[in-house]
mmCIF file of C-alpha atoms in Angstrom:
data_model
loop_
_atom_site.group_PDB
_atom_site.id
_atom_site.type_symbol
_atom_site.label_atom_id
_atom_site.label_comp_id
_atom_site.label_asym_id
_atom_site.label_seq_id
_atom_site.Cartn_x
_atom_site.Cartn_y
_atom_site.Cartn_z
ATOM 1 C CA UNK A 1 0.000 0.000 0.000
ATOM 2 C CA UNK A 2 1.290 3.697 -1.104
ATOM 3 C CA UNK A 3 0.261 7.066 0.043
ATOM 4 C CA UNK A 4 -0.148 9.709 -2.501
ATOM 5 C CA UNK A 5 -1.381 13.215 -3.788
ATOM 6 C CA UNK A 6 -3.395 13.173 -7.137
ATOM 7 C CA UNK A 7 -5.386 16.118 -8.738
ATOM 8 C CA UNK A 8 -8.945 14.957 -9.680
ATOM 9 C CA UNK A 9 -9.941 15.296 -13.097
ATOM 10 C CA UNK A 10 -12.841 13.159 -13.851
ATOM 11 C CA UNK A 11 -15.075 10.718 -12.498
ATOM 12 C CA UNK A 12 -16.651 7.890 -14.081
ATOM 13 C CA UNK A 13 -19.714 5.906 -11.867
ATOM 14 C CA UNK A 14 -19.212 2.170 -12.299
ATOM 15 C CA UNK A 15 -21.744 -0.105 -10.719
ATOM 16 C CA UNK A 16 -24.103 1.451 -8.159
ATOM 17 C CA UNK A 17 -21.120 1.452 -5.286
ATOM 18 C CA UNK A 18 -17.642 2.611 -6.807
ATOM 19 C CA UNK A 19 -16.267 4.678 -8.967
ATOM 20 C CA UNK A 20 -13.433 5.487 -11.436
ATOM 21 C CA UNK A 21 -11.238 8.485 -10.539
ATOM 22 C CA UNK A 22 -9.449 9.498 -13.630
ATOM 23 C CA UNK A 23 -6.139 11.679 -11.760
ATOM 24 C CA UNK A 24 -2.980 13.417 -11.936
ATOM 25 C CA UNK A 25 -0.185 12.985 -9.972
ATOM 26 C CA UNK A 26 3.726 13.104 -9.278
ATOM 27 C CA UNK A 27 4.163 9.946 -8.847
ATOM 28 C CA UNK A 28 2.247 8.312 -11.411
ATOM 29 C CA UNK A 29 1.166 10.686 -13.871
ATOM 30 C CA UNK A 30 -1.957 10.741 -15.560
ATOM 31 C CA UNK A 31 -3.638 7.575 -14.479
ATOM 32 C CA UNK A 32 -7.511 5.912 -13.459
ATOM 33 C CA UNK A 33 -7.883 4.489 -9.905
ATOM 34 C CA UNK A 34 -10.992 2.288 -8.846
ATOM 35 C CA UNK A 35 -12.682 3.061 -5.590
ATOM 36 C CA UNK A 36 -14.814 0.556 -4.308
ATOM 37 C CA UNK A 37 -17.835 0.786 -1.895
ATOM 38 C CA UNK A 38 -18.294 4.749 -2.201
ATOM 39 C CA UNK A 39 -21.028 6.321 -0.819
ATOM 40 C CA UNK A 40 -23.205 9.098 -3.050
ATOM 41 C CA UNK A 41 -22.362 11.801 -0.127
ATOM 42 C CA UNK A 42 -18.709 11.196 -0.392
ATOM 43 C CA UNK A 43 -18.854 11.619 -4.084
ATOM 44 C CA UNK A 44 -20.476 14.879 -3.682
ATOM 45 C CA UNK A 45 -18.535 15.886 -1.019
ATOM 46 C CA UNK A 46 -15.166 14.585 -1.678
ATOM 47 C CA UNK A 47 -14.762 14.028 -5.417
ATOM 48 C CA UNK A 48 -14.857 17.270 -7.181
ATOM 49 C CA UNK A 49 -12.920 18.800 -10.311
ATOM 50 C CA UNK A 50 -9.863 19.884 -9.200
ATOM 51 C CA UNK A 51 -9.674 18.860 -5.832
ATOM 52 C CA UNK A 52 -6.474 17.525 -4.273
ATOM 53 C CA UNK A 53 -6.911 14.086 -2.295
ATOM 54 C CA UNK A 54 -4.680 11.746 -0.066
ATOM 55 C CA UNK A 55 -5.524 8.278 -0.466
ATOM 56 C CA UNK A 56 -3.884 4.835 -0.026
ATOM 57 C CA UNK A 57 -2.855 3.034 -3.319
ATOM 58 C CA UNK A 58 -3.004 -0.462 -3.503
ATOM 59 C CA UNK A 59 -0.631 -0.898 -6.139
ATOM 60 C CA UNK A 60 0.661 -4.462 -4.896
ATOM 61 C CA UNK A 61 -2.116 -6.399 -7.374
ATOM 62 C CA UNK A 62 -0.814 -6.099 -10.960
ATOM 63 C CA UNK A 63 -4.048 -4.214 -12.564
ATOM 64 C CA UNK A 64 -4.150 -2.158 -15.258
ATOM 65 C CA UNK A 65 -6.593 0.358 -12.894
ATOM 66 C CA UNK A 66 -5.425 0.074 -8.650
ATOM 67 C CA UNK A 67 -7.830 0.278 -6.095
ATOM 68 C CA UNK A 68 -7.542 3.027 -3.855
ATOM 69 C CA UNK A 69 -8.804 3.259 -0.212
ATOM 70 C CA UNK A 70 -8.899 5.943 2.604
ATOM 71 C CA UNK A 71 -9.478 9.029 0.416
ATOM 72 C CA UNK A 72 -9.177 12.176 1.740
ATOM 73 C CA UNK A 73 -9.331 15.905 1.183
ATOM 74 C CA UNK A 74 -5.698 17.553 1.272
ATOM 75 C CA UNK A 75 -7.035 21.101 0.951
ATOM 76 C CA UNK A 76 -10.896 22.160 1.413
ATOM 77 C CA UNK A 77 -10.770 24.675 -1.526
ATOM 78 C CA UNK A 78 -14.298 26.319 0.104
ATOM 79 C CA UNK A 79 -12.900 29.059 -2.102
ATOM 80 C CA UNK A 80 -14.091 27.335 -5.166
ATOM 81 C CA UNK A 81 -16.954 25.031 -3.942
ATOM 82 C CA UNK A 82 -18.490 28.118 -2.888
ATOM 83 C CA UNK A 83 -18.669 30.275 -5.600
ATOM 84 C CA UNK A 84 -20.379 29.567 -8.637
ATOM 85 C CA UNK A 85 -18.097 31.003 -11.191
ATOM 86 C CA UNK A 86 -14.887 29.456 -9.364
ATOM 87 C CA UNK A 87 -16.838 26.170 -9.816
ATOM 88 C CA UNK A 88 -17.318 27.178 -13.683
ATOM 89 C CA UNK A 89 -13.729 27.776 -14.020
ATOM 90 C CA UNK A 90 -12.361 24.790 -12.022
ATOM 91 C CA UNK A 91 -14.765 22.421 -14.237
ATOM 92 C CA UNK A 92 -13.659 24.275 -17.012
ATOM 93 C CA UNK A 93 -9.814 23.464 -16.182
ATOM 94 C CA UNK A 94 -10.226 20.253 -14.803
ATOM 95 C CA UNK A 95 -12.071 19.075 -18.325
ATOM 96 C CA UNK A 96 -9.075 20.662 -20.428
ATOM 97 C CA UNK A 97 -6.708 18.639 -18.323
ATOM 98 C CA UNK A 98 -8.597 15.519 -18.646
ATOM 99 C CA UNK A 99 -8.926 15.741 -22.510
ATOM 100 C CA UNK A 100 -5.799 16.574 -23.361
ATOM 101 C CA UNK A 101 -3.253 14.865 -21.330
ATOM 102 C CA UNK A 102 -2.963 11.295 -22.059
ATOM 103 C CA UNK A 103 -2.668 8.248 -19.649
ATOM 104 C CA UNK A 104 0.458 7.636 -18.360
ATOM 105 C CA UNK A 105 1.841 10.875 -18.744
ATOM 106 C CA UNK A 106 4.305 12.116 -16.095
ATOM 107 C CA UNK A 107 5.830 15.698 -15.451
ATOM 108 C CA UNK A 108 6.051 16.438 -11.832
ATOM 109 C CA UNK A 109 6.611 20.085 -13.138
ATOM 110 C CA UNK A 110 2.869 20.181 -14.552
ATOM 111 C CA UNK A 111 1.592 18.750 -11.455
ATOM 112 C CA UNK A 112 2.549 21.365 -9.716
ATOM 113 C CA UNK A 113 1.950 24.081 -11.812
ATOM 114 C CA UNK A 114 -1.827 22.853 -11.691
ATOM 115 C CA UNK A 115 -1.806 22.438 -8.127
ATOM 116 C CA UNK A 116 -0.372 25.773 -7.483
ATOM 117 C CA UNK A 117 -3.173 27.416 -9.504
ATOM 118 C CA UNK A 118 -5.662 25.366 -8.092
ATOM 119 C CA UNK A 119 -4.517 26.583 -4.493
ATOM 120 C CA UNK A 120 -4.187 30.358 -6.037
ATOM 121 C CA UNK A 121 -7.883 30.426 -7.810
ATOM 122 C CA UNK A 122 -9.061 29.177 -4.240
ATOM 123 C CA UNK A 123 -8.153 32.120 -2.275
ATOM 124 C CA UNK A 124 -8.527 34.781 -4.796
ATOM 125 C CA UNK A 125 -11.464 37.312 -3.547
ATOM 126 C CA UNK A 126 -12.014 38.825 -6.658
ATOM 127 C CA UNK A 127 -10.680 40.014 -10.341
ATOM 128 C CA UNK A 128 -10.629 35.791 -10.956
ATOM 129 C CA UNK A 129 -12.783 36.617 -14.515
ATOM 130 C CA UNK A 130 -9.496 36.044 -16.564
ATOM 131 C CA UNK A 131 -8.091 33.034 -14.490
ATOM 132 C CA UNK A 132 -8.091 30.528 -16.806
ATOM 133 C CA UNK A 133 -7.204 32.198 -19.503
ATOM 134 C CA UNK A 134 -4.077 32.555 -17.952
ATOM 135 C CA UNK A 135 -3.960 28.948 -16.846
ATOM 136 C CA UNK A 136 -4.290 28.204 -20.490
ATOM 137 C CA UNK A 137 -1.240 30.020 -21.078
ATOM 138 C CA UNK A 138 0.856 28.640 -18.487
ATOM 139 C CA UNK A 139 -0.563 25.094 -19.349
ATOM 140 C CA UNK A 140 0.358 25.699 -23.131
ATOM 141 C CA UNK A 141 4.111 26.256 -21.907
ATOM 142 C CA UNK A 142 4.357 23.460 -19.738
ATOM 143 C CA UNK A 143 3.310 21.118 -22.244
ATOM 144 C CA UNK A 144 6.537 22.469 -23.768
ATOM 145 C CA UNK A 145 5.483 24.739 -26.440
ATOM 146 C CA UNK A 146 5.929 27.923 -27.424
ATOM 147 C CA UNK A 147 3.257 31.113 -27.719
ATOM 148 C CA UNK A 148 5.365 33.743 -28.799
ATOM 149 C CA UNK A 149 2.891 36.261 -30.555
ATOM 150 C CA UNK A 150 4.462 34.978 -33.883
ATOM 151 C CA UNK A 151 3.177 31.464 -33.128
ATOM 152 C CA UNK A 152 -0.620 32.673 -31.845
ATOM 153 C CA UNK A 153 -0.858 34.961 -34.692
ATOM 154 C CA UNK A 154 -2.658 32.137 -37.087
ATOM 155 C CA UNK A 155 -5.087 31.639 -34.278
ATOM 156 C CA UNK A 156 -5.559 34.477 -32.747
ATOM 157 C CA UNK A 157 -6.399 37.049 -35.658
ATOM 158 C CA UNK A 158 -7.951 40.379 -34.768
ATOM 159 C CA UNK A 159 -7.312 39.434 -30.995
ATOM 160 C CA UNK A 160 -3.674 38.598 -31.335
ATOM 161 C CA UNK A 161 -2.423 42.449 -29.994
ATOM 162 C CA UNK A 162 -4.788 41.559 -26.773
ATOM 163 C CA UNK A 163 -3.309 38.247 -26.594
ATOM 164 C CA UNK A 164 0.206 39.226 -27.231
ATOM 165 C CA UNK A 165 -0.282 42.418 -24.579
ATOM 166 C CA UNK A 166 -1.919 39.461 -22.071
ATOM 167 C CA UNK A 167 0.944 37.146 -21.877
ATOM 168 C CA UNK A 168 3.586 39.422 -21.351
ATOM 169 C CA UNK A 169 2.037 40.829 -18.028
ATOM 170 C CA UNK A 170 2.856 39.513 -14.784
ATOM 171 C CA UNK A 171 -0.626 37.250 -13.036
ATOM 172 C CA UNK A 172 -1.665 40.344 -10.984
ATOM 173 C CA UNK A 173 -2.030 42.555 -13.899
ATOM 174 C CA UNK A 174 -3.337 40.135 -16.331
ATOM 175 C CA UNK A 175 -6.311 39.786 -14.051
ATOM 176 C CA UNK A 176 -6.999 42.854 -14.327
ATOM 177 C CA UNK A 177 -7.033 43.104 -18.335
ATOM 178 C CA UNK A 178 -10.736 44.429 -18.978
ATOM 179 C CA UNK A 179 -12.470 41.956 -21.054
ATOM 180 C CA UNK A 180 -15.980 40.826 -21.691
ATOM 181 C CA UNK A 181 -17.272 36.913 -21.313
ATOM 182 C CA UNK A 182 -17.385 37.080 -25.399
ATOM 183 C CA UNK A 183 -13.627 38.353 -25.706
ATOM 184 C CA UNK A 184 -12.376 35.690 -23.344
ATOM 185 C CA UNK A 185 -14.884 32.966 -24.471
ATOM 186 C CA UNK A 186 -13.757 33.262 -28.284
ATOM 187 C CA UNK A 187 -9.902 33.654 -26.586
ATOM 188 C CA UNK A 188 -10.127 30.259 -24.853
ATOM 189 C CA UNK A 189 -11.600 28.822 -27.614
ATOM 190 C CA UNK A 190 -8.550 29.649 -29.923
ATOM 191 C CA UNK A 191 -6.245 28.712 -27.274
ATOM 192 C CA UNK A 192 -7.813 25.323 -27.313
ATOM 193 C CA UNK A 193 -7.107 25.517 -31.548
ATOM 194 C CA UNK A 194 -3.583 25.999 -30.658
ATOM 195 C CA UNK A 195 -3.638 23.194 -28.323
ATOM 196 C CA UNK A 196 -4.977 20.939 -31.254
ATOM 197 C CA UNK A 197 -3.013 21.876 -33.602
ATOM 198 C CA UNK A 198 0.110 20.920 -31.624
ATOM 199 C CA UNK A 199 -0.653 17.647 -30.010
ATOM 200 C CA UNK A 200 -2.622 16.853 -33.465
ATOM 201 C CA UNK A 201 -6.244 15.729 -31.505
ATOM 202 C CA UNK A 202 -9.350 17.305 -31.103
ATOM 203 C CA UNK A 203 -9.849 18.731 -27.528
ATOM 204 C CA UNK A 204 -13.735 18.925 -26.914
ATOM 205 C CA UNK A 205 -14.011 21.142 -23.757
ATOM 206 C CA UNK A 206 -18.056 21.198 -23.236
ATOM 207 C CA UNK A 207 -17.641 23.228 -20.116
ATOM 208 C CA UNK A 208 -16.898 26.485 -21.717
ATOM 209 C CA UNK A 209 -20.369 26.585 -22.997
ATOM 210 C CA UNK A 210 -20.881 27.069 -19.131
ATOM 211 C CA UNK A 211 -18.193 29.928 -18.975
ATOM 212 C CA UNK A 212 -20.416 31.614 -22.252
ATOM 213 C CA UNK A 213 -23.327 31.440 -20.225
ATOM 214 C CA UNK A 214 -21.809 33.173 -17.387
ATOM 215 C CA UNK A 215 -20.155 35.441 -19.076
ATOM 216 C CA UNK A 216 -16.921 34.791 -17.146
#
């Protein structure tokens, strides 16, 4: 049995009593973990987009998926469970993550460059509206390419100047770019074009339709 730390990205119900949690992690990457006997509270309460659990790996049995027992929340992120657009945006992230990186992919680095913004988005009081925008951006350069405004250009068009002025400023000020939910809806959807283009796969993100109807 193993202790670990894994980001949750997805969730898949299997039987009426367990689930599938579909992860991220240091120590094993991008990987699904079965969870036996759950209870519908615990889901609610415990397995979330984006949150950050503890929990026991059995990874002893040679299976393709371990089981995983004694799951716990490292951090109670109230900051996001509580606020409706946080939520939007942490779904949001969390479904970008799960479509695009593959299973068994490792880099400690992006682990914690996810968990980092996970723990900054939590606290933030306000001025959050362009958050994942720039967690795009930083998740974009840790998957080890490269938006220099010459390489957005193609996708960004009439909004590259924005986009170009956006990624040069430090986190504080980019939050405070003024942009409508339209702008930033049509700028994460190119951002997700550039994504596609460069891993060669179609990233479906449902979940901004929620950002669009939010305006956020």
């Amino acid at each position: 049995m193993n202790s670990t730390e894994f980001i949750l990205l997805h969730t898949t119900r299997y039987g009426d009593s367990s689930i599938i949690l579909h992860t991220l992690s240091k120590e094993y990457g991008r990987k699904g973990f079965f969870v036996k006997n759950i209870s519908r509270r615990c889901v609610s309460s415990v397995f979330f987009p984006l949150a950050i659990l503890e929990a026991d790996i059995d990874d002893h049995v040679r299976s393709r998926m371990p089981n995983v027992r004694n799951v716990s929340l490292r951090y109670a992120l109230n900051g996001i469970r509580n606020n409706l657009k946080k939520g939007a945006i942490s779904v949001f992230v969390s479904e970008v993550l799960f479509r695009v990186v593959k299973e068994g992919m490792q880099d400690s680095a992006l682990y914690d460059m996810c968990e980092r913004n996970i723990l900054l988005l939590d606290v933030m009081e306000s001025d959050f509206s362009n958050f994942h925008l720039y967690f795009l951006m930083e998740f974009i350069i840790a998957l080890g390419f490269s938006p220099a405004p010459e390489d957005l250009e193609p996708f960004m068009g009439e909004h590259l100047s924005l986009m170009s002025d956006f990624i040069s400023l430090p986190f504080s000020e980019a939050m405070l770019v003024p942009m409508s939910g339209g702008i930033r809806s049509e700028l994460a959807e190119r951002l997700l074009k550039y994504i596609e283009f460069h891993i060669e796969s179609p990233v479906n993100v449902n979940s901004l339709k929620v950002l669009k109807e939010l305006a956020i």
